[in-house]
Coordinates of C-alpha atoms in Angstrom, one line a residue:
M546 CA 17.9 -1.5 15.8
T547 CA 17.8 2.4 15.6
Q548 CA 21.5 2.4 14.3
R549 CA 21.2 3.1 10.6
F550 CA 17.7 1.8 10.6
E551 CA 16.7 4.1 7.7
L552 CA 19.6 3.1 5.3
N553 CA 19.0 -0.5 6.2
Y554 CA 15.3 0.1 5.7
I555 CA 16.1 1.7 2.1
N556 CA 18.2 -0.9 1.0
Y557 CA 15.8 -3.7 2.0
L558 CA 13.3 -2.3 -0.6
F559 CA 15.8 -3.0 -3.5
S560 CA 15.9 -6.4 -5.2
Q561 CA 17.8 -7.7 -8.4
E562 CA 15.0 -6.3 -10.5
T563 CA 15.4 -2.6 -9.3
A564 CA 16.9 0.0 -11.2
V565 CA 15.6 3.2 -10.4
S566 CA 16.4 7.4 -10.6
I567 CA 16.2 9.2 -7.5
R568 CA 13.3 11.0 -8.8
Q569 CA 11.5 7.9 -9.4
L570 CA 12.2 6.4 -5.8
E571 CA 10.6 10.1 -4.6
L572 CA 7.6 9.8 -6.8
I573 CA 6.9 6.2 -5.5
A574 CA 7.3 7.3 -1.8
E575 CA 5.2 9.9 -2.2
G576 CA 2.0 7.8 -3.3
K577 CA 2.0 9.4 -6.9
R578 CA -0.7 7.3 -8.7
T579 CA 0.3 8.3 -12.4
P580 CA 0.4 4.9 -14.5
S581 CA 4.2 5.6 -15.2
T582 CA 5.0 5.8 -11.5
L583 CA 3.0 2.9 -10.3
F584 CA 4.4 0.7 -13.4
T585 CA 7.8 1.8 -12.1
A586 CA 7.1 0.4 -8.7
E587 CA 5.7 -2.7 -10.3
K588 CA 8.4 -3.4 -12.6
N589 CA 11.1 -2.6 -9.7
Q590 CA 9.4 -4.4 -6.9
L591 CA 9.1 -1.7 -5.1
Q592 CA 5.4 -1.8 -3.8
S593 CA 6.5 -1.6 -0.4
L594 CA 7.8 2.0 -0.8
F595 CA 4.5 3.3 -2.1
L596 CA 3.1 6.1 -0.3
S597 CA 5.8 5.1 2.5
P598 CA 6.4 6.7 6.3
L599 CA 10.0 7.3 4.4
S600 CA 9.1 11.1 3.4
L601 CA 12.4 12.3 2.2
S602 CA 13.1 15.5 -0.4
T603 CA 15.0 14.9 -3.5
A604 CA 18.1 16.3 -1.2
Q605 CA 17.8 13.6 1.3
W606 CA 17.0 11.0 -1.3
T607 CA 20.3 12.2 -2.9
D608 CA 22.5 11.8 0.3
R609 CA 20.8 8.4 1.2
M610 CA 22.0 6.9 -2.2
Y611 CA 25.3 8.5 -1.9
K612 CA 25.6 6.6 1.7
L613 CA 24.3 3.4 0.3
S614 CA 26.6 3.5 -2.5
A615 CA 29.6 4.4 -0.4
L616 CA 28.8 1.2 2.0
G617 CA 28.8 -0.7 -1.5
W618 CA 25.3 -1.7 -1.1
L619 CA 23.9 -0.1 -4.2
S620 CA 25.7 0.9 -7.4
E621 CA 25.0 3.6 -9.8
K622 CA 24.8 3.3 -13.8
E623 CA 23.2 6.5 -16.1
G624 CA 21.6 7.9 -13.0
R625 CA 19.9 4.7 -11.9
Y626 CA 20.6 2.8 -8.7
Q627 CA 20.7 -1.0 -8.3
A628 CA 21.4 -3.7 -5.6
T629 CA 24.6 -5.2 -5.1
T630 CA 25.9 -8.5 -4.1
K631 CA 27.1 -6.9 -0.9
G632 CA 23.8 -5.0 -0.4
Q633 CA 21.6 -8.2 -0.8
Q634 CA 23.9 -9.7 2.1
A635 CA 23.3 -6.5 4.2
K636 CA 19.4 -6.8 3.4
Q637 CA 19.2 -10.5 4.5
A638 CA 21.3 -9.6 7.8
F639 CA 18.5 -6.8 8.2
I640 CA 15.8 -9.2 7.7
S641 CA 17.1 -11.7 10.3
E642 CA 17.2 -9.1 12.7
Y643 CA 14.1 -7.1 11.9
T644 CA 11.7 -10.2 11.9
M645 CA 8.5 -7.9 11.1
L646 CA 9.9 -7.7 7.7
D647 CA 8.3 -11.1 6.6
C648 CA 5.2 -9.1 5.8
R649 CA 5.4 -7.4 2.1
L650 CA 3.1 -4.4 1.6
D651 CA 0.9 -4.0 -1.4
M652 CA 0.0 -0.8 -3.1
S653 CA -3.6 -1.2 -3.1
S654 CA -3.8 -1.0 0.9
A655 CA -1.1 1.7 1.6
L656 CA -3.7 4.4 2.2
T657 CA -6.1 1.7 3.8
R658 CA -3.1 0.4 6.5
K659 CA -2.9 4.2 7.8
E660 CA -6.6 5.0 7.9
F661 CA -7.4 1.6 9.6
W662 CA -4.9 2.1 12.2
H663 CA -6.6 5.3 13.2
S664 CA -10.2 3.7 13.0
F665 CA -9.1 0.6 14.9
I666 CA -7.6 3.2 17.8
F667 CA -10.8 5.3 17.9
V668 CA -13.0 2.1 17.9
S669 CA -11.5 1.1 20.8
Q670 CA -11.7 3.8 22.4
I671 CA -15.5 4.3 21.8
L672 CA -16.0 0.8 23.1
S673 CA -13.7 1.1 26.0
E674 CA -15.4 4.2 27.2
F675 CA -19.3 2.8 26.7
S676 CA -17.9 -0.2 29.2
Y677 CA -17.7 2.2 31.6
G678 CA -20.7 4.2 30.8
N679 CA -18.9 7.4 29.9
K680 CA -20.0 9.8 27.1
E681 CA -17.6 12.8 27.9
Y682 CA -14.4 11.9 26.4
M683 CA -12.3 13.8 23.8
P684 CA -12.5 11.6 20.5
Y685 CA -9.3 10.5 18.9
I686 CA -10.5 11.4 15.9
S687 CA -11.3 15.0 15.6
N688 CA -12.6 14.9 11.7
R689 CA -16.3 14.8 11.6
I690 CA -16.7 12.8 8.6
S691 CA -14.4 10.1 9.9
Q692 CA -16.1 10.0 13.3
N693 CA -19.7 9.7 11.5
R694 CA -18.5 6.8 9.3
I695 CA -17.3 5.0 12.3
K696 CA -20.4 5.7 14.2
K697 CA -22.4 4.4 11.4
W698 CA -20.3 1.3 11.0
L699 CA -20.7 0.7 14.8
A700 CA -24.7 0.7 14.4
E701 CA -24.3 -1.7 11.8
Q702 CA -22.9 -4.5 13.4
G703 CA -25.9 -6.1 14.6
F704 CA -24.7 -6.5 18.1
P705 CA -26.0 -5.2 21.5
Q706 CA -22.9 -2.6 22.3
R707 CA -22.0 -4.4 25.6
S708 CA -21.6 -7.7 23.2
L709 CA -20.0 -5.8 20.4
S710 CA -17.3 -4.6 23.4
V711 CA -16.7 -8.0 24.3
K712 CA -16.4 -9.4 20.7
W713 CA -13.8 -6.7 19.8
S714 CA -11.6 -7.3 22.4
E715 CA -11.6 -10.7 21.6
E716 CA -10.7 -10.5 18.2
I717 CA -7.9 -8.1 19.2
K718 CA -6.7 -10.7 21.9
V719 CA -6.6 -13.4 19.3
F720 CA -4.6 -11.3 17.1
L721 CA -2.1 -10.1 19.3
E722 CA -1.2 -13.7 20.3
T723 CA -0.1 -14.1 17.0
L724 CA 2.5 -11.5 17.0
P725 CA 5.9 -12.4 18.5
D726 CA 8.3 -10.6 21.0
V727 CA 7.3 -7.0 22.0
Y728 CA 4.8 -6.3 19.4
P729 CA 1.8 -7.0 21.3
S730 CA 2.6 -4.4 24.0
F731 CA 3.8 -2.1 21.2
M732 CA 0.0 -2.1 19.7
V733 CA -1.5 -1.8 23.1
D734 CA 0.7 0.7 24.6
Q735 CA -0.7 3.3 21.7
M736 CA -4.3 2.4 22.2
I737 CA -6.7 4.7 23.8
G738 CA -9.3 3.9 26.4
H739 CA -11.1 4.7 29.5
N740 CA -8.8 6.8 31.7
Y741 CA -5.9 5.9 29.5
E742 CA -4.0 7.8 27.0
G743 CA -1.9 5.7 24.5
M744 CA 1.6 6.6 24.1
T745 CA 2.6 9.1 21.2
K746 CA 4.9 8.0 18.5
R747 CA 7.8 9.8 20.4
Q748 CA 7.3 8.1 23.6
T749 CA 6.9 4.7 21.8
A750 CA 9.9 5.0 20.0
Q751 CA 11.7 5.9 23.2
K752 CA 10.3 3.0 25.1
Y753 CA 11.0 0.7 22.4
D754 CA 14.4 2.2 21.4
M755 CA 13.1 2.8 17.9
T756 CA 13.4 5.6 15.5
P757 CA 10.1 7.5 14.6
L758 CA 10.6 6.1 11.3
E759 CA 10.9 2.4 12.7
V760 CA 7.6 3.2 14.7
L761 CA 5.5 4.1 11.4
I762 CA 6.6 1.3 9.2
T763 CA 6.3 -1.4 12.2
T764 CA 2.8 0.2 12.6
E765 CA 1.9 -0.2 8.9
I766 CA 3.6 -3.9 9.0
L767 CA 1.3 -4.6 11.7
M768 CA -1.9 -3.5 10.0
A769 CA -0.9 -5.4 6.8
R770 CA -0.4 -8.6 9.0
L771 CA -3.8 -8.0 10.6
Y772 CA -5.1 -7.7 7.1
Q773 CA -3.9 -11.2 6.0
S774 CA -5.7 -12.8 9.5
L775 CA -9.1 -11.4 9.0
D776 CA -10.4 -14.4 7.7
E777 CA -10.8 -15.4 11.5
S778 CA -12.0 -11.9 12.5
V779 CA -15.9 -10.9 12.1
L780 CA -15.6 -6.9 13.2
L781 CA -12.1 -6.5 12.4
K782 CA -12.7 -7.9 8.8
S783 CA -15.9 -5.5 8.7
L784 CA -14.1 -2.7 9.7
W785 CA -11.1 -2.9 7.0
E786 CA -13.8 -3.5 4.6
S787 CA -15.5 -0.4 5.8
V788 CA -12.0 1.8 5.4
H789 CA -11.0 0.3 2.2
K790 CA -14.2 1.0 0.5
S791 CA -13.8 4.8 1.8
C792 CA -10.1 4.8 0.4
H793 CA -11.6 3.7 -2.9
Y794 CA -10.0 0.3 -2.7
G795 CA -6.8 2.0 -3.2
L796 CA -7.7 4.3 -6.4
S797 CA -7.8 8.0 -6.6
A798 CA -11.5 8.9 -6.4
S799 CA -11.5 9.8 -10.3
A800 CA -10.1 6.4 -11.3
Y801 CA -12.8 4.9 -8.8
R802 CA -15.8 6.9 -10.7
S803 CA -14.5 5.7 -14.0
L804 CA -14.0 1.8 -12.8
T805 CA -17.4 1.8 -11.4
L806 CA -18.8 2.7 -14.8
L807 CA -16.6 0.3 -16.7
M808 CA -17.6 -2.4 -14.4
N809 CA -21.2 -1.8 -15.0
G810 CA -20.7 -2.3 -18.9
S811 CA -20.1 0.9 -20.1
T812 CA -17.3 1.5 -22.7
I813 CA -14.2 3.7 -22.5
H814 CA -15.9 6.1 -25.0
K815 CA -19.2 6.3 -23.3
T816 CA -17.3 6.6 -19.7
A817 CA -15.3 9.4 -20.9
A818 CA -18.5 10.9 -22.4
L819 CA -20.6 10.9 -19.3
R820 CA -17.5 12.2 -17.4
K821 CA -16.5 14.9 -19.6
V822 CA -12.9 14.0 -20.0
K823 CA -10.3 12.6 -22.5
E824 CA -10.4 9.0 -23.4
N825 CA -6.9 8.7 -22.4
T826 CA -7.7 10.0 -19.0
I827 CA -9.9 7.0 -18.9
K828 CA -7.3 4.7 -20.0
E829 CA -5.0 5.9 -17.4
H830 CA -7.6 4.7 -14.6
V831 CA -7.7 1.5 -16.1
L832 CA -4.2 1.1 -15.7
E833 CA -4.2 2.6 -12.6
A834 CA -6.6 0.1 -11.5
V835 CA -4.6 -2.8 -13.1
L836 CA -1.4 -2.0 -11.3
M837 CA -3.1 -0.8 -7.8
S838 CA -5.8 -3.4 -7.1
R839 CA -5.0 -6.0 -10.1
Y840 CA -8.2 -5.0 -11.9
E841 CA -8.8 -8.0 -14.4
G842 CA -11.8 -6.7 -16.3
Y843 CA -9.3 -4.8 -19.0
E844 CA -9.1 -7.9 -21.7
S845 CA -12.4 -6.7 -23.2
L846 CA -10.9 -3.4 -23.7
I847 CA -7.7 -4.8 -25.9
P848 CA -9.0 -6.3 -29.4
G849 CA -8.6 -10.1 -29.4
R850 CA -6.2 -10.7 -32.3
V851 CA -4.1 -7.6 -30.8
R852 CA -4.1 -9.2 -27.3
D853 CA -2.8 -12.6 -28.9
R854 CA -0.3 -11.0 -30.8
L855 CA 1.2 -9.3 -28.4
K856 CA 1.3 -12.1 -25.7
E857 CA 3.0 -14.1 -28.4
L858 CA 5.6 -11.5 -29.1
F859 CA 6.2 -11.2 -25.2
K860 CA 6.5 -15.0 -24.7
N861 CA 9.0 -14.8 -27.8
N862 CA 10.8 -11.8 -26.5
P863 CA 10.4 -10.6 -22.8
S864 CA 12.2 -7.3 -23.4
L865 CA 9.9 -6.5 -26.2
T866 CA 9.8 -2.5 -26.6
Y867 CA 6.7 -0.5 -27.8
A868 CA 8.5 0.4 -30.7
Q869 CA 9.4 -3.3 -31.9
A870 CA 5.4 -4.0 -31.2
Q871 CA 4.4 -1.4 -33.5
Q872 CA 6.4 -2.9 -36.4
E873 CA 4.6 -6.2 -35.8
I874 CA 1.0 -4.7 -35.0
Q875 CA -0.3 -2.0 -37.0
Q876 CA -2.2 1.0 -35.1
L877 CA -0.7 -0.4 -32.0
E878 CA -2.0 1.8 -28.9
F879 CA 0.4 1.8 -26.0
F880 CA -2.4 1.4 -23.6
W881 CA -2.5 -2.2 -25.2
Y882 CA 0.9 -3.1 -25.3
R883 CA 1.4 -1.6 -21.3
L884 CA -1.5 -3.9 -20.0
I885 CA -0.1 -7.1 -21.5
E886 CA 3.7 -6.0 -20.4
I887 CA 2.1 -5.9 -16.9
E888 CA 1.0 -9.7 -17.4
R889 CA 4.3 -10.3 -18.4
I890 CA 5.8 -8.6 -15.4
R891 CA 3.7 -10.6 -13.5
G892 CA 4.5 -14.1 -14.9
F893 CA 0.9 -14.3 -16.2
L894 CA 1.9 -15.1 -20.0

């Protein structure tokens, strides 16, 4: 599994819809929340790359693209890389070998998955130490704000501490039983509890014959799988929701503040005035919310006649450009065009 894992994983991210430059790959992997980067990820089906453990410099991305092209898995045209038939065949072989890839990663939970993993380990540590009556231990999370958030969450659950410990372990057990092969022990080996220090990423990689990157990606996929099974878990679901809220539901802090005002009935103009920013900034926040968290409250921000005409134009011409749309609709804002274009990409028209 370790041999060429990184190249296989990058190739796995490419689909028939993907045609991107090295710089675009780099920005998506870094988790840039600009509308242009988020739209590129959406259009090219690269949501799994967003805020990725795959942290590469421009030179390293260039090297990986060269190697994938040399293998015949990707082709390059005018600085943009696309999947080849051979590459898609290699992708299917990789998916067959690395069965965890049946779980796609979405952008809105990218930060939540990372934060939830640490919260998950910390809660397990706290409850394990409590079970043995030990209050003197080194907390897994050292950040005071994060510690207080977790302690507050524990106090809000409404269970006596002993019952809370039992319920927590039962829910973890149920989830672990849904996992294939070595993955239950992969998770347990990294957990921390009374008189037990979980394995480091390096130790985990050595034990399971993985690269450090594979450990990180596997952990992310496990958290995504956990999220998809939360309806059957009271405590795990509650913790996820708490962490997701602390991560502003996937949005930047600024976009979250703008969306809160808009969802409470404020207009773009009023929101910009209240926040003392430009109206274009608020529009960018709306686009961020639509692309990151599939915010659906944007239709009222587009004049009805413009919305209907844009939908008609896109139905007749899926490749409609902004310049072409401008010829049909006077004083057309790019903001309106982009919102309906996103609908087209998602197959909503």
